[in-house]
Tab-separated table of C-alpha atoms in Angstrom:
chain	number	residue	atom	x	y	z
A	28	MET	CA	5.623	-72.296	-78.122
A	29	LEU	CA	7.428	-69.174	-76.912
A	30	LEU	CA	5.973	-65.843	-77.924
A	31	SER	CA	7.841	-62.733	-76.884
A	32	SER	CA	7.708	-59.103	-77.908
A	33	LEU	CA	10.358	-56.451	-77.558
A	34	PHE	CA	9.636	-52.754	-77.618
A	35	ILE	CA	13.050	-51.202	-77.982
A	36	PHE	CA	13.767	-47.811	-79.544
A	37	GLY	CA	10.094	-47.450	-80.332
A	38	ILE	CA	10.223	-50.559	-82.498
A	39	MET	CA	7.981	-53.514	-81.945
A	40	ALA	CA	9.691	-56.763	-82.869
A	41	THR	CA	7.722	-59.934	-82.370
A	42	LYS	CA	9.646	-63.154	-81.891
A	43	THR	CA	7.921	-66.497	-82.148
A	44	CYS	CA	9.804	-69.664	-81.260
A	45	VAL	CA	8.656	-73.248	-81.453
A	46	SER	CA	10.662	-74.897	-78.689
A	47	THR	CA	10.763	-78.341	-80.274
A	48	SER	CA	12.424	-77.176	-83.485
A	49	HIS	CA	13.856	-73.860	-82.247
A	50	GLU	CA	12.514	-72.062	-85.320
A	51	CYS	CA	12.427	-68.355	-84.624
A	52	HIS	CA	11.273	-65.420	-86.656
A	53	VAL	CA	11.750	-61.764	-85.898
A	54	SER	CA	9.361	-59.546	-87.795
A	55	VAL	CA	9.644	-55.790	-87.866
A	56	PRO	CA	7.449	-53.459	-89.896
A	57	ASP	CA	9.331	-51.938	-92.881
A	58	SER	CA	8.325	-48.449	-91.734
A	59	VAL	CA	10.623	-48.669	-88.710
A	60	LEU	CA	13.749	-49.965	-90.405
A	61	ARG	CA	15.246	-46.495	-90.874
A	62	CYS	CA	16.786	-44.163	-88.312
A	63	ASN	CA	14.904	-41.179	-89.685
A	64	ASN	CA	11.757	-42.218	-87.861
A	65	VAL	CA	11.475	-39.897	-84.875
A	66	ILE	CA	9.814	-41.928	-82.160
A	67	PRO	CA	9.943	-40.745	-78.531
A	68	ARG	CA	11.732	-43.318	-76.399
A	69	ASP	CA	11.179	-41.974	-72.916
A	70	PRO	CA	9.623	-39.039	-71.046
A	71	ALA	CA	12.914	-37.121	-71.307
A	72	GLY	CA	12.313	-36.891	-75.049
A	73	VAL	CA	15.209	-39.003	-76.324
A	74	THR	CA	14.327	-40.113	-79.838
A	75	THR	CA	15.266	-43.080	-81.951
A	76	VAL	CA	17.242	-40.758	-84.214
A	77	GLU	CA	19.298	-39.447	-81.294
A	78	ILE	CA	20.028	-42.974	-80.102
A	79	CYS	CA	21.077	-43.996	-83.634
A	80	PHE	CA	23.471	-41.044	-83.857
A	81	GLU	CA	24.945	-41.864	-80.435
A	82	LEU	CA	25.419	-45.516	-81.409
A	83	GLN	CA	27.091	-44.469	-84.678
A	84	ALA	CA	29.442	-42.019	-82.950
A	85	ASP	CA	30.344	-43.861	-79.754
A	86	ASN	CA	31.885	-47.328	-80.113
A	87	ASP	CA	31.537	-47.888	-76.357
A	88	ARG	CA	27.698	-47.764	-76.417
A	89	PHE	CA	25.405	-50.697	-77.075
A	90	ALA	CA	21.746	-50.892	-77.958
A	91	VAL	CA	21.168	-53.931	-75.748
A	92	PHE	CA	22.837	-55.829	-72.934
A	93	LEU	CA	21.647	-59.423	-73.308
A	94	GLY	CA	21.714	-61.358	-70.038
A	95	HIS	CA	21.308	-65.130	-69.939
A	96	ASN	CA	22.637	-68.200	-68.189
A	97	SER	CA	25.571	-69.893	-69.911
A	98	GLU	CA	23.583	-73.157	-70.044
A	99	ASP	CA	21.261	-71.415	-72.518
A	100	TYR	CA	24.068	-70.082	-74.741
A	101	ASN	CA	23.256	-72.053	-77.921
A	102	PHE	CA	19.572	-71.164	-77.897
A	103	VAL	CA	20.240	-67.496	-77.053
A	104	HIS	CA	23.055	-67.074	-79.583
A	105	GLU	CA	21.131	-68.637	-82.478
A	106	ASN	CA	17.652	-67.286	-81.758
A	107	VAL	CA	18.078	-63.965	-79.967
A	108	ASP	CA	21.600	-62.515	-79.996
A	109	THR	CA	22.478	-62.908	-83.682
A	110	PRO	CA	19.092	-61.888	-85.182
A	111	GLN	CA	18.702	-58.974	-82.744
A	112	ASN	CA	22.219	-57.715	-83.444
A	113	LEU	CA	21.702	-57.875	-87.219
A	114	HIS	CA	18.408	-56.023	-86.852
A	115	PHE	CA	19.934	-53.185	-84.822
A	116	GLN	CA	22.905	-52.954	-87.199
A	117	THR	CA	20.411	-52.396	-90.030
A	118	ILE	CA	18.531	-49.723	-88.105
A	119	VAL	CA	21.634	-47.845	-86.970
A	120	GLY	CA	23.577	-48.320	-90.197
A	121	THR	CA	26.729	-49.844	-88.747
A	122	ASP	CA	28.553	-53.147	-88.895
A	123	ARG	CA	29.803	-53.176	-85.284
A	124	ARG	CA	28.103	-55.257	-82.581
A	125	LEU	CA	25.211	-53.429	-80.920
A	126	VAL	CA	24.094	-56.297	-78.683
A	127	CYS	CA	26.572	-57.054	-75.929
A	128	THR	CA	26.835	-60.152	-73.767
A	129	GLY	CA	29.275	-61.352	-71.180
A	130	ASP	CA	30.371	-64.078	-73.607
A	131	THR	CA	31.522	-61.565	-76.206
A	132	ASN	CA	32.252	-58.335	-74.328
A	133	PHE	CA	33.668	-59.088	-70.872
A	134	ARG	CA	37.342	-58.113	-70.809
A	135	LEU	CA	39.690	-60.930	-69.791
A	136	GLY	CA	41.293	-60.585	-66.370
A	137	MET	CA	38.758	-58.034	-65.132
A	138	ASP	CA	36.306	-58.461	-62.236
A	139	ILE	CA	33.201	-60.155	-63.642
A	140	HIS	CA	30.788	-58.044	-61.572
A	141	GLY	CA	32.530	-54.851	-62.621
A	142	GLU	CA	32.331	-55.939	-66.248
A	143	ALA	CA	28.599	-56.629	-65.964
A	144	VAL	CA	28.029	-53.159	-64.472
A	145	ARG	CA	30.177	-51.551	-67.188
A	146	LEU	CA	28.250	-53.203	-70.031
A	147	ILE	CA	24.858	-52.480	-68.471
A	148	GLN	CA	25.833	-48.814	-68.054
A	149	GLN	CA	26.935	-48.658	-71.700
A	150	SER	CA	23.631	-50.159	-72.967
A	151	TYR	CA	20.295	-48.474	-73.517
A	152	VAL	CA	18.200	-51.544	-72.702
A	153	VAL	CA	18.752	-54.775	-70.770
A	154	VAL	CA	17.121	-57.906	-72.187
A	155	LEU	CA	17.100	-60.955	-69.908
A	156	ILE	CA	16.398	-64.440	-71.253
A	157	VAL	CA	14.773	-66.068	-68.251
A	158	THR	CA	14.891	-69.850	-67.897
A	159	ASP	CA	15.025	-72.173	-64.908
A	160	SER	CA	18.835	-72.036	-65.065
A	161	PHE	CA	18.720	-68.226	-65.105
A	162	CYS	CA	16.542	-68.207	-61.985
A	163	THR	CA	18.905	-70.470	-60.050
A	164	SER	CA	22.039	-68.517	-60.990
A	165	ARG	CA	23.222	-66.000	-58.400
A	166	PHE	CA	25.179	-64.131	-61.058
A	167	CYS	CA	22.117	-63.790	-63.333
A	168	GLN	CA	20.119	-62.452	-60.390
A	169	THR	CA	22.950	-60.005	-59.707
A	170	GLU	CA	22.819	-58.761	-63.320
A	171	LEU	CA	19.123	-58.020	-62.840
A	172	LYS	CA	19.921	-56.068	-59.661
A	173	PHE	CA	22.641	-54.107	-61.487
A	174	ALA	CA	20.186	-53.203	-64.263
A	175	LEU	CA	17.546	-52.041	-61.791
A	176	ASN	CA	20.136	-50.024	-59.832
A	177	GLU	CA	21.149	-48.298	-63.095
A	178	ASN	CA	17.464	-47.502	-63.840
A	179	LYS	CA	17.634	-49.351	-67.156
A	180	LEU	CA	14.611	-50.496	-69.076
A	181	VAL	CA	14.552	-54.267	-68.477
A	182	VAL	CA	12.816	-56.519	-70.987
A	183	VAL	CA	12.211	-60.075	-69.784
A	184	MET	CA	11.855	-62.875	-72.329
A	185	LEU	CA	10.764	-66.278	-71.057
A	186	ASN	CA	12.138	-69.346	-72.789
A	187	GLY	CA	9.695	-72.123	-72.128
A	188	ARG	CA	8.002	-72.811	-68.829
A	189	VAL	CA	9.902	-71.330	-65.881
A	190	ASN	CA	9.366	-72.639	-62.357
């Protein structure tokens, strides 16, 4: 069983996955489903409301950059990317994608490292789905380095047992 928690925008979302059936549930308290909850996000005093307004006004910003190895695409897309994106769309009140990934947001013909940096810079939080394949990928390790160099909040979710 995989049990992970995300604390993003002052919102605790608990995700429970049973690896044999890949059943996942994201539960969020009803009291945090609206942007009018003013919850401090960081010591600089940025609030959830301010982040919601920025995400509504700026189509180049994302709530989350979701990093994962391409071998884990099906699991990540079905159990993390889609539910997380729908959740943030509800909070922000928009229908545009708020979770970005290399699979959906890298621009064709552009340098892949430059694209990773661009998306990480345009995201508030970096969520990494760590698996054995993630740990052996040089590119995935580079995405982690980019996130740390940009001083982003990095949330690590483990999928199963990682060596």
